[in-house]
Tab-separated table of C-alpha atoms and ligand atoms in Angstrom:
chain	number	residue	atom	x	y	z
A	1222	MET	CA	-30.192	0.539	-2.606
A	1223	ASP	CA	-26.660	-1.393	-0.704
A	1224	ILE	CA	-26.066	-1.423	2.196
A	1225	PHE	CA	-23.583	1.235	1.795
A	1226	ASN	CA	-25.730	4.078	1.173
A	1227	ASP	CA	-28.968	2.681	2.895
A	1228	VAL	CA	-26.564	3.507	6.141
A	1229	LYS	CA	-25.257	7.313	4.823
A	1230	ALA	CA	-28.866	7.504	4.088
A	1231	ARG	CA	-29.773	6.873	7.683
A	1232	VAL	CA	-27.151	8.289	9.802
A	1233	SER	CA	-24.778	12.272	9.754
A	1234	ALA	CA	-21.218	11.732	9.869
A	1235	LYS	CA	-22.338	13.994	12.530
A	1236	SER	CA	-24.054	11.660	14.927
A	1237	VAL	CA	-21.964	8.767	14.097
A	1238	ALA	CA	-18.335	10.983	14.717
A	1239	GLU	CA	-20.139	12.216	17.890
A	1240	ALA	CA	-21.909	8.403	19.078
A	1241	TYR	CA	-18.270	7.204	19.083
A	1242	GLY	CA	-16.853	9.726	21.535
A	1243	LEU	CA	-16.103	13.289	18.935
A	1244	LYS	CA	-17.103	15.946	21.142
A	1245	ILE	CA	-18.486	18.589	18.186
A	1246	GLY	CA	-18.883	22.222	19.066
A	1247	ARG	CA	-21.707	24.691	18.426
A	1248	ASN	CA	-19.595	25.291	14.917
A	1249	GLY	CA	-19.081	21.711	13.930
A	1250	MET	CA	-15.436	21.854	14.192
A	1251	ALA	CA	-14.202	19.502	16.914
A	1252	CYS	CA	-10.421	19.013	17.308
A	1253	CYS	CA	-9.416	16.155	14.904
A	1254	PRO	CA	-9.015	12.721	16.794
A	1255	PHE	CA	-6.495	10.914	13.532
A	1256	HIS	CA	-3.925	13.887	13.976
A	1257	ASN	CA	-2.318	15.368	17.258
A	1258	ASP	CA	-4.931	18.315	17.403
A	1259	LYS	CA	-4.876	21.566	20.442
A	1260	HIS	CA	-7.445	23.224	18.512
A	1261	PRO	CA	-10.293	21.756	16.849
A	1262	SER	CA	-9.187	21.595	13.080
A	1263	MET	CA	-12.275	19.344	12.007
A	1264	LYS	CA	-15.495	20.642	10.296
A	1265	ILE	CA	-17.767	17.417	10.266
A	1266	ASP	CA	-21.701	18.396	8.783
A	1267	ASP	CA	-24.321	16.360	7.720
A	1268	ARG	CA	-22.544	14.689	4.935
A	1269	HIS	CA	-19.151	14.954	5.481
A	1270	TYR	CA	-15.923	15.282	7.642
A	1271	HIS	CA	-12.529	17.085	7.105
A	1272	CYS	CA	-9.234	18.233	9.054
A	1273	PHE	CA	-7.887	21.501	8.089
A	1274	GLY	CA	-4.949	19.556	9.929
A	1275	CYS	CA	-4.582	16.180	8.478
A	1276	GLY	CA	-6.555	16.748	5.934
A	1277	SER	CA	-8.260	12.992	6.879
A	1278	HIS	CA	-12.206	13.283	4.592
A	1279	GLY	CA	-14.725	11.049	4.596
A	1280	ASP	CA	-18.486	10.653	5.431
A	1281	ALA	CA	-19.836	9.149	7.788
A	1282	ILE	CA	-18.443	5.569	7.133
A	1283	GLY	CA	-15.023	6.136	5.598
A	1284	TYR	CA	-15.303	7.859	9.901
A	1285	VAL	CA	-16.202	4.739	12.590
A	1286	ALA	CA	-13.746	3.009	8.774
A	1287	GLN	CA	-10.812	5.256	10.058
A	1288	MET	CA	-11.300	5.323	13.739
A	1289	TYR	CA	-11.068	1.860	14.830
A	1290	GLY	CA	-9.125	0.467	11.343
A	1291	ILE	CA	-11.346	-1.874	9.938
A	1292	SER	CA	-12.574	-1.719	5.633
A	1293	GLN	CA	-15.306	0.641	4.592
A	1294	TYR	CA	-17.970	-2.317	4.443
A	1295	GLU	CA	-16.812	-3.661	8.622
A	1296	ALA	CA	-17.450	0.304	9.332
A	1297	ALA	CA	-21.127	-0.090	7.796
A	1298	ILE	CA	-21.621	-3.650	9.049
A	1299	LYS	CA	-20.238	-1.939	12.287
A	1300	ILE	CA	-22.929	1.353	11.987
A	1301	ASN	CA	-25.476	-1.038	10.940
A	1302	GLU	CA	-25.346	-3.467	14.358
A	1303	ASP	CA	-24.749	-0.335	16.744
A	1304	PHE	CA	-26.904	2.302	15.648
A	1305	HIS	CA	-29.408	-0.898	15.353
A	1306	LEU	CA	-30.268	0.367	12.069
A	1307	GLY	CA	-31.240	-3.690	11.112
A	1308	ILE	CA	-30.293	-3.306	7.957
A	1309	ASP	CA	-30.721	-6.336	5.505
A	1310	SER	CA	-27.461	-6.897	3.573
A	1311	ASP	CA	-26.869	-8.617	0.737
A	1312	HIS	CA	-24.115	-9.714	1.570
A	1313	LYS	CA	-24.335	-11.480	5.864
A	1314	PRO	CA	-20.788	-11.824	7.433
A	1315	SER	CA	-19.421	-14.351	7.830
A	1316	LYS	CA	-17.960	-16.657	11.711
A	1317	GLU	CA	-14.511	-16.092	10.214
A	1318	GLU	CA	-15.541	-12.692	9.558
A	1319	ARG	CA	-17.382	-11.767	12.232
A	1320	ILE	CA	-14.270	-12.524	14.798
A	1321	SER	CA	-11.699	-10.471	12.320
A	1322	ILE	CA	-14.313	-7.206	13.329
A	1323	GLN	CA	-13.926	-7.744	16.870
A	1324	LYS	CA	-10.454	-8.950	16.757
A	1325	ARG	CA	-10.149	-5.926	14.856
A	1326	LEU	CA	-11.575	-3.393	16.956
A	1327	ALA	CA	-10.723	-4.899	19.940
A	1328	ASN	CA	-7.028	-4.241	19.525
A	1329	ALA	CA	-8.045	-0.258	17.820
A	1330	LYS	CA	-9.529	-0.213	21.532
A	1331	LYS	CA	-6.197	-1.088	23.389
A	1332	VAL	CA	-4.213	1.257	20.621
A	1333	ALA	CA	-7.117	4.584	20.911
A	1334	ASP	CA	-6.230	2.918	24.980
A	1335	ILE	CA	-2.301	3.129	24.927
A	1336	GLN	CA	-2.490	6.644	22.895
A	1337	ASN	CA	-4.550	8.081	25.115
A	1338	ARG	CA	-2.486	7.136	28.162
A	1339	PHE	CA	0.601	9.046	25.561
A	1340	ARG	CA	-1.021	11.496	24.657
A	1341	LYS	CA	-2.312	12.971	28.452
A	1342	TRP	CA	2.126	11.725	29.929
A	1343	LYS	CA	3.044	14.006	27.425
A	1344	LEU	CA	1.140	17.586	28.032
A	1345	GLN	CA	2.561	16.227	31.769
A	1346	THR	CA	6.199	15.717	30.881
A	1347	ILE	CA	5.792	18.992	29.467
A	1348	ASP	CA	4.841	20.965	32.992
A	1349	GLU	CA	6.883	18.972	35.065
A	1350	LEU	CA	9.228	19.538	32.344
A	1351	LEU	CA	8.839	23.543	32.434
A	1352	GLU	CA	8.903	23.317	35.983
A	1353	CYS	CA	11.695	22.260	36.091
A	1354	GLU	CA	13.770	24.698	34.261
A	1355	SER	CA	12.144	26.797	36.098
A	1356	LEU	CA	13.819	25.462	38.976
A	1357	ILE	CA	16.970	25.575	37.707
A	1358	GLU	CA	17.200	29.504	36.089
A	1359	GLU	CA	15.884	29.845	40.036
A	1360	SER	CA	18.819	28.126	41.811
A	1361	GLU	CA	20.720	29.483	39.151
A	1362	LYS	CA	19.926	33.532	40.012
A	1363	ALA	CA	19.903	32.107	44.137
A	1364	ILE	CA	22.631	30.533	44.294
A	1365	MET	CA	25.062	33.711	41.773
A	1366	ASN	CA	26.184	35.499	45.541
A	1367	GLU	CA	26.928	32.482	47.489
A	1368	SER	CA	31.200	31.417	46.986
A	1369	PRO	CA	32.791	29.309	44.210
A	1370	HIS	CA	33.064	27.461	46.877
A	1371	VAL	CA	30.385	27.156	47.831
A	1372	VAL	CA	28.449	26.591	44.499
A	1373	PHE	CA	30.917	23.233	43.521
A	1374	LEU	CA	30.176	21.707	47.563
A	1375	THR	CA	25.680	22.003	46.480
A	1376	ASN	CA	25.537	18.550	45.448
A	1377	GLY	CA	22.223	19.619	44.223
A	1378	PHE	CA	23.417	22.177	42.020
A	1379	VAL	CA	25.553	20.356	40.376
A	1380	TYR	CA	23.052	17.915	39.208
A	1381	MET	CA	20.725	20.736	37.895
A	1382	MET	CA	24.001	22.204	35.546
A	1383	HIS	CA	24.606	18.940	34.003
A	1384	MET	CA	20.828	17.255	33.475
A	1385	LYS	CA	20.414	21.115	32.254
A	1386	SER	CA	21.085	20.319	29.010
A	1387	ILE	CA	19.126	17.117	29.131
A	1388	ILE	CA	16.092	18.976	30.030
A	1389	GLY	CA	15.978	21.253	27.480
A	1390	TYR	CA	16.498	18.398	24.811
A	1391	TRP	CA	13.530	16.118	26.006
A	1392	LEU	CA	11.643	19.382	25.980
A	1393	ASP	CA	12.585	19.558	22.255
A	1394	ILE	CA	11.762	16.319	21.383
A	1395	LEU	CA	8.214	16.716	23.301
A	1396	CYS	CA	6.952	19.999	21.928
A	1397	MET	CA	8.706	19.933	18.819
A	1398	GLY	CA	9.633	16.453	17.776
A	1399	THR	CA	7.439	14.439	15.195
A	1400	GLU	CA	4.875	12.172	17.079
A	1401	ASP	CA	7.251	8.606	17.073
A	1402	GLU	CA	9.714	10.342	18.289
A	1403	ALA	CA	7.798	11.511	21.513
A	1404	LYS	CA	6.930	8.123	21.109
A	1405	GLU	CA	9.584	6.617	21.455
A	1406	PHE	CA	10.796	8.822	24.645
A	1407	PHE	CA	7.877	7.799	25.979
A	1408	LEU	CA	8.886	4.346	25.297
A	1409	THR	CA	12.074	4.893	26.283
A	1410	ASP	CA	12.905	7.945	29.110
A	1411	GLY	CA	10.065	8.074	30.691
A	1412	LYS	CA	10.454	6.195	33.227
A	1413	GLU	CA	14.180	7.794	34.084
A	1414	VAL	CA	12.089	10.577	33.525
A	1415	ASN	CA	9.766	10.819	36.952
A	1416	ARG	CA	13.284	10.139	38.219
A	1417	ILE	CA	15.154	13.456	37.696
A	1418	VAL	CA	12.282	15.074	37.859
A	1419	ALA	CA	11.843	13.405	41.250
A	1420	ASN	CA	15.582	14.764	41.999
A	1421	ILE	CA	15.852	18.248	41.173
A	1422	ARG	CA	13.167	19.386	43.165
A	1423	LEU	CA	14.983	18.210	45.237
A	1424	ALA	CA	17.618	20.139	44.729
A	1425	GLY	CA	14.989	23.386	44.068
A	1426	ASP	CA	14.179	22.901	47.843
A	1427	ASP	CA	16.886	22.769	48.889
A	1428	ILE	CA	18.730	25.597	47.426
A	1429	LEU	CA	15.483	27.750	46.899
A	1430	GLY	CA	14.726	27.479	50.880
A	1431	ARG	CA	18.225	27.533	52.244
A	1432	ASN	CA	17.887	30.998	50.451
A	1433	ARG	CA	15.438	31.991	51.190
A	1434	LYS	CA	15.650	31.575	55.546
A	1435	CYS	CA	19.095	33.533	54.669
A	1436	ALA	CA	17.446	36.529	53.116
A	1437	GLY	CA	15.017	36.577	56.029
B	911	LIG	ZN1	-6.672	15.810	11.383
């Protein structure tokens, strides 16, 4: 038997995916790690994984190859080592091959870390921008009763009106845009978002706080 069949005979796709971090539900469904999956769309059993969202498909070795961006052969070697299967492959990897595998694994880990950070940032930013949108909406309602004179003198409100379309635009990118557009936004405007969210919160506190005082 070659190393591919040997590995697959000893470990299931399911146990391999679990060992490398996939959370699989009782029904054999999991959130696909290969696309931005919010609801489990990957079906995984002993022999294969298949994603109904992005079409990713393969066996235990294919899973590891896709996960770490390595070749099928490198993936088979990795599983053999990580699971201590002790399979003697007819071809022992050379020192160079080992170093190359390790480098690529380190890179894959870096990419996965950035990907994780990006996902967390995206969810949090969507929350914050939605909060800003509703703060602006409430402030608009609150300030409608004031005279135009007061409205124009309320710097925070002028600022909010100025930022309203930008916030809407950013939400469009994060909620409806492609993954690449969202990443581009993360890299170029990530810091700007924090600043603007903080300013909107201040302005909102000011307007809504004052309004509450007036009402009470
Ligand atoms: Zn997928």
